[in-house]
């Protein structure tokens, strides 16, 4: 499930990865045309909302920004050892691939975001997230440079006094 956003993240519609066997193969996961993702995943509306809410919560909890992809399983009450519907998180990929076949583009398309717009949004979110840090960093560098200049002037003055 992809997520986009900084302070107010939005989970994209989930996908379901289909496999030819019991386990999704490396080829199915990474080779173009070898695997298939169903987007959106065929879930009941309540389950769909639970997946998105859970993924958004995890995204915020670990401090993600910009975008990510969380791999997870949805378990029905009958499948779950807790006897309640639940989302089992496998991994959070904070820098997922953005190849043409990636499920993120398909998920974004489900909410009418074109691939170029999705990339532009990721860039914009990065600039928003990191621009304040760069400003503070630049101010700190300027402050340090001013201190060094003052020290140099002090040394020059001291040297001039000695000569």
PDB file of C-alpha atoms in Angstrom:
ATOM      1  CA  UNK A   1       0.000   0.000   0.000  1.00  0.00           C
ATOM      2  CA  UNK A   2       1.476   3.326  -1.043  1.00  0.00           C
ATOM      3  CA  UNK A   3       1.298   6.422   1.125  1.00  0.00           C
ATOM      4  CA  UNK A   4       1.882   9.997   0.027  1.00  0.00           C
ATOM      5  CA  UNK A   5       2.236  13.019   2.291  1.00  0.00           C
ATOM      6  CA  UNK A   6       4.136  14.611   5.133  1.00  0.00           C
ATOM      7  CA  UNK A   7       2.107  15.804   8.124  1.00  0.00           C
ATOM      8  CA  UNK A   8      -1.216  14.609   6.651  1.00  0.00           C
ATOM      9  CA  UNK A   9      -0.372  11.357   4.853  1.00  0.00           C
ATOM     10  CA  UNK A  10      -2.871   9.643   2.614  1.00  0.00           C
ATOM     11  CA  UNK A  11      -2.846   5.910   1.999  1.00  0.00           C
ATOM     12  CA  UNK A  12      -3.432   5.051  -1.620  1.00  0.00           C
ATOM     13  CA  UNK A  13      -5.888   2.331  -2.585  1.00  0.00           C
ATOM     14  CA  UNK A  14      -4.333  -1.042  -1.697  1.00  0.00           C
ATOM     15  CA  UNK A  15      -3.238  -3.575  -4.298  1.00  0.00           C
ATOM     16  CA  UNK A  16      -3.239  -7.338  -4.129  1.00  0.00           C
ATOM     17  CA  UNK A  17      -0.225  -9.174  -5.532  1.00  0.00           C
ATOM     18  CA  UNK A  18      -1.203 -12.340  -7.353  1.00  0.00           C
ATOM     19  CA  UNK A  19       1.247 -15.222  -7.460  1.00  0.00           C
ATOM     20  CA  UNK A  20       1.452 -18.324  -9.612  1.00  0.00           C
ATOM     21  CA  UNK A  21       2.349 -20.448  -6.566  1.00  0.00           C
ATOM     22  CA  UNK A  22       1.969 -20.416  -2.815  1.00  0.00           C
ATOM     23  CA  UNK A  23       4.677 -17.752  -2.492  1.00  0.00           C
ATOM     24  CA  UNK A  24       5.253 -14.639  -4.597  1.00  0.00           C
ATOM     25  CA  UNK A  25       8.505 -15.259  -6.477  1.00  0.00           C
ATOM     26  CA  UNK A  26      11.322 -12.760  -6.880  1.00  0.00           C
ATOM     27  CA  UNK A  27      10.615 -12.731 -10.619  1.00  0.00           C
ATOM     28  CA  UNK A  28       6.923 -11.992 -10.053  1.00  0.00           C
ATOM     29  CA  UNK A  29       7.820  -9.186  -7.705  1.00  0.00           C
ATOM     30  CA  UNK A  30      10.544  -7.481  -9.740  1.00  0.00           C
ATOM     31  CA  UNK A  31      10.533  -8.473 -13.418  1.00  0.00           C
ATOM     32  CA  UNK A  32       8.262  -6.451 -15.721  1.00  0.00           C
ATOM     33  CA  UNK A  33       5.336  -8.562 -16.863  1.00  0.00           C
ATOM     34  CA  UNK A  34       6.195 -11.511 -14.608  1.00  0.00           C
ATOM     35  CA  UNK A  35       3.789 -10.640 -11.800  1.00  0.00           C
ATOM     36  CA  UNK A  36       0.353  -9.153 -11.507  1.00  0.00           C
ATOM     37  CA  UNK A  37      -1.099  -6.668  -9.065  1.00  0.00           C
ATOM     38  CA  UNK A  38      -4.817  -6.154  -8.685  1.00  0.00           C
ATOM     39  CA  UNK A  39      -5.557  -2.490  -7.966  1.00  0.00           C
ATOM     40  CA  UNK A  40      -7.668  -1.793  -6.075  1.00  0.00           C
ATOM     41  CA  UNK A  41      -7.567  -4.941  -3.975  1.00  0.00           C
ATOM     42  CA  UNK A  42     -10.920  -6.733  -3.849  1.00  0.00           C
ATOM     43  CA  UNK A  43     -11.843  -5.878  -0.252  1.00  0.00           C
ATOM     44  CA  UNK A  44     -15.096  -4.991   1.422  1.00  0.00           C
ATOM     45  CA  UNK A  45     -15.355  -1.228   2.135  1.00  0.00           C
ATOM     46  CA  UNK A  46     -14.777  -1.709   5.893  1.00  0.00           C
ATOM     47  CA  UNK A  47     -11.671  -3.824   5.271  1.00  0.00           C
ATOM     48  CA  UNK A  48     -10.430  -1.349   2.663  1.00  0.00           C
ATOM     49  CA  UNK A  49     -10.779   1.489   5.203  1.00  0.00           C
ATOM     50  CA  UNK A  50      -9.062  -0.580   7.938  1.00  0.00           C
ATOM     51  CA  UNK A  51      -6.075  -1.239   5.667  1.00  0.00           C
ATOM     52  CA  UNK A  52      -5.715   2.439   4.738  1.00  0.00           C
ATOM     53  CA  UNK A  53      -6.157   3.661   8.330  1.00  0.00           C
ATOM     54  CA  UNK A  54      -3.618   1.132   9.654  1.00  0.00           C
ATOM     55  CA  UNK A  55      -1.055   1.991   6.982  1.00  0.00           C
ATOM     56  CA  UNK A  56      -1.461   5.741   7.599  1.00  0.00           C
ATOM     57  CA  UNK A  57      -1.033   5.207  11.358  1.00  0.00           C
ATOM     58  CA  UNK A  58       2.152   3.178  10.891  1.00  0.00           C
ATOM     59  CA  UNK A  59       3.511   5.788   8.453  1.00  0.00           C
ATOM     60  CA  UNK A  60       3.013   8.552  11.034  1.00  0.00           C
ATOM     61  CA  UNK A  61       4.209   6.400  13.942  1.00  0.00           C
ATOM     62  CA  UNK A  62       7.635   5.781  12.415  1.00  0.00           C
ATOM     63  CA  UNK A  63       7.981   9.316  11.053  1.00  0.00           C
ATOM     64  CA  UNK A  64       7.827   8.708   7.316  1.00  0.00           C
ATOM     65  CA  UNK A  65       7.663  11.655   4.944  1.00  0.00           C
ATOM     66  CA  UNK A  66       7.141  12.109   1.236  1.00  0.00           C
ATOM     67  CA  UNK A  67       6.070   8.658   0.167  1.00  0.00           C
ATOM     68  CA  UNK A  68       6.476   5.011   1.041  1.00  0.00           C
ATOM     69  CA  UNK A  69       5.135   1.564   0.277  1.00  0.00           C
ATOM     70  CA  UNK A  70       4.089  -0.774   3.058  1.00  0.00           C
ATOM     71  CA  UNK A  71       3.886  -4.471   2.307  1.00  0.00           C
ATOM     72  CA  UNK A  72       1.209  -6.148   4.375  1.00  0.00           C
ATOM     73  CA  UNK A  73      -1.386  -8.888   4.571  1.00  0.00           C
ATOM     74  CA  UNK A  74      -5.033  -8.385   5.343  1.00  0.00           C
ATOM     75  CA  UNK A  75      -6.535 -11.173   7.422  1.00  0.00           C
ATOM     76  CA  UNK A  76     -10.238 -11.759   7.789  1.00  0.00           C
ATOM     77  CA  UNK A  77     -11.554 -12.682  11.229  1.00  0.00           C
ATOM     78  CA  UNK A  78     -11.591 -16.345  10.152  1.00  0.00           C
ATOM     79  CA  UNK A  79      -7.902 -16.178   9.076  1.00  0.00           C
ATOM     80  CA  UNK A  80      -6.654 -14.213  12.061  1.00  0.00           C
ATOM     81  CA  UNK A  81      -5.475 -15.845  15.309  1.00  0.00           C
ATOM     82  CA  UNK A  82      -7.100 -12.911  17.131  1.00  0.00           C
ATOM     83  CA  UNK A  83     -10.442 -13.748  15.465  1.00  0.00           C
ATOM     84  CA  UNK A  84     -10.637 -10.092  14.388  1.00  0.00           C
ATOM     85  CA  UNK A  85      -9.881  -8.559  11.020  1.00  0.00           C
ATOM     86  CA  UNK A  86      -6.358  -7.221  11.061  1.00  0.00           C
ATOM     87  CA  UNK A  87      -3.522  -5.862   8.939  1.00  0.00           C
ATOM     88  CA  UNK A  88      -0.176  -7.619   9.351  1.00  0.00           C
ATOM     89  CA  UNK A  89       2.736  -5.357   8.447  1.00  0.00           C
ATOM     90  CA  UNK A  90       5.617  -7.107   6.680  1.00  0.00           C
ATOM     91  CA  UNK A  91       7.863  -4.149   5.878  1.00  0.00           C
ATOM     92  CA  UNK A  92       7.841  -0.425   5.278  1.00  0.00           C
ATOM     93  CA  UNK A  93       9.838   0.618   2.267  1.00  0.00           C
ATOM     94  CA  UNK A  94      10.625   4.328   2.670  1.00  0.00           C
ATOM     95  CA  UNK A  95      12.244   4.576  -0.759  1.00  0.00           C
ATOM     96  CA  UNK A  96      10.348   2.156  -3.000  1.00  0.00           C
ATOM     97  CA  UNK A  97      11.190   1.778  -6.660  1.00  0.00           C
ATOM     98  CA  UNK A  98       9.346   3.983  -9.090  1.00  0.00           C
ATOM     99  CA  UNK A  99       9.558   1.838 -12.193  1.00  0.00           C
ATOM    100  CA  UNK A 100       6.720   1.906 -14.750  1.00  0.00           C
ATOM    101  CA  UNK A 101       5.381  -1.392 -13.394  1.00  0.00           C
ATOM    102  CA  UNK A 102       5.368  -0.329  -9.737  1.00  0.00           C
ATOM    103  CA  UNK A 103       2.071  -0.661  -7.931  1.00  0.00           C
ATOM    104  CA  UNK A 104       2.456   2.899  -6.610  1.00  0.00           C
ATOM    105  CA  UNK A 105       1.662   4.377 -10.028  1.00  0.00           C
ATOM    106  CA  UNK A 106      -1.348   2.080 -10.340  1.00  0.00           C
ATOM    107  CA  UNK A 107      -2.565   2.997  -6.863  1.00  0.00           C
ATOM    108  CA  UNK A 108      -2.114   6.720  -7.547  1.00  0.00           C
ATOM    109  CA  UNK A 109      -3.988   6.327 -10.856  1.00  0.00           C
ATOM    110  CA  UNK A 110      -6.960   4.982  -8.890  1.00  0.00           C
ATOM    111  CA  UNK A 111      -7.326   8.438  -7.330  1.00  0.00           C
ATOM    112  CA  UNK A 112      -6.655  10.221 -10.643  1.00  0.00           C
ATOM    113  CA  UNK A 113      -2.981  11.062 -10.116  1.00  0.00           C
ATOM    114  CA  UNK A 114      -0.948  10.574 -13.302  1.00  0.00           C
ATOM    115  CA  UNK A 115       2.637   9.221 -13.029  1.00  0.00           C
ATOM    116  CA  UNK A 116       4.261  12.587 -13.874  1.00  0.00           C
ATOM    117  CA  UNK A 117       2.029  14.340 -11.335  1.00  0.00           C
ATOM    118  CA  UNK A 118       2.855  11.678  -8.748  1.00  0.00           C
ATOM    119  CA  UNK A 119       6.592  12.274  -9.240  1.00  0.00           C
ATOM    120  CA  UNK A 120       6.081  16.031  -9.059  1.00  0.00           C
ATOM    121  CA  UNK A 121       4.115  15.597  -5.827  1.00  0.00           C
ATOM    122  CA  UNK A 122       6.935  13.501  -4.307  1.00  0.00           C
ATOM    123  CA  UNK A 123       9.454  16.221  -5.210  1.00  0.00           C
ATOM    124  CA  UNK A 124       7.220  18.953  -3.790  1.00  0.00           C
ATOM    125  CA  UNK A 125       6.743  17.037  -0.539  1.00  0.00           C
ATOM    126  CA  UNK A 126      10.512  16.576  -0.256  1.00  0.00           C
ATOM    127  CA  UNK A 127      11.113  20.278  -0.750  1.00  0.00           C
ATOM    128  CA  UNK A 128       8.459  21.152   1.824  1.00  0.00           C
ATOM    129  CA  UNK A 129       9.856  18.685   4.335  1.00  0.00           C
ATOM    130  CA  UNK A 130      13.501  19.634   3.966  1.00  0.00           C
ATOM    131  CA  UNK A 131      13.411  23.335   3.074  1.00  0.00           C
ATOM    132  CA  UNK A 132      13.121  24.475   6.734  1.00  0.00           C
ATOM    133  CA  UNK A 133      16.132  22.322   7.659  1.00  0.00           C
ATOM    134  CA  UNK A 134      18.205  23.773   4.840  1.00  0.00           C
ATOM    135  CA  UNK A 135      17.304  27.306   5.938  1.00  0.00           C
ATOM    136  CA  UNK A 136      18.329  26.569   9.519  1.00  0.00           C
ATOM    137  CA  UNK A 137      21.475  24.811   8.307  1.00  0.00           C
ATOM    138  CA  UNK A 138      22.385  27.784   6.103  1.00  0.00           C
ATOM    139  CA  UNK A 139      21.812  30.202   9.000  1.00  0.00           C
ATOM    140  CA  UNK A 140      24.079  28.067  11.169  1.00  0.00           C
ATOM    141  CA  UNK A 141      26.745  28.018   8.448  1.00  0.00           C
ATOM    142  CA  UNK A 142      26.487  31.816   8.080  1.00  0.00           C
ATOM    143  CA  UNK A 143      26.757  32.208  11.842  1.00  0.00           C
ATOM    144  CA  UNK A 144      29.844  29.979  11.925  1.00  0.00           C
ATOM    145  CA  UNK A 145      31.354  31.904   8.999  1.00  0.00           C
ATOM    146  CA  UNK A 146      30.722  35.188  10.832  1.00  0.00           C
ATOM    147  CA  UNK A 147      32.433  33.787  13.938  1.00  0.00           C
ATOM    148  CA  UNK A 148      35.405  32.639  11.848  1.00  0.00           C
ATOM    149  CA  UNK A 149      35.604  36.075  10.190  1.00  0.00           C
ATOM    150  CA  UNK A 150      35.507  37.744  13.579  1.00  0.00           C
ATOM    151  CA  UNK A 151      38.219  35.422  14.830  1.00  0.00           C
ATOM    152  CA  UNK A 152      40.301  36.229  11.770  1.00  0.00           C
ATOM    153  CA  UNK A 153      39.813  39.936  12.364  1.00  0.00           C
ATOM    154  CA  UNK A 154      40.772  39.485  16.008  1.00  0.00           C
ATOM    155  CA  UNK A 155      43.908  37.602  14.968  1.00  0.00           C
ATOM    156  CA  UNK A 156      44.761  40.275  12.404  1.00  0.00           C
ATOM    157  CA  UNK A 157      44.260  42.973  14.987  1.00  0.00           C
ATOM    158  CA  UNK A 158      46.391  41.058  17.464  1.00  0.00           C
ATOM    159  CA  UNK A 159      49.097  40.547  14.843  1.00  0.00           C
ATOM    160  CA  UNK A 160      48.963  44.217  13.878  1.00  0.00           C
ATOM    161  CA  UNK A 161      49.316  45.206  17.501  1.00  0.00           C
ATOM    162  CA  UNK A 162      52.338  42.962  17.883  1.00  0.00           C
ATOM    163  CA  UNK A 163      54.026  44.337  14.749  1.00  0.00           C
TER     164      UNK A 163
END
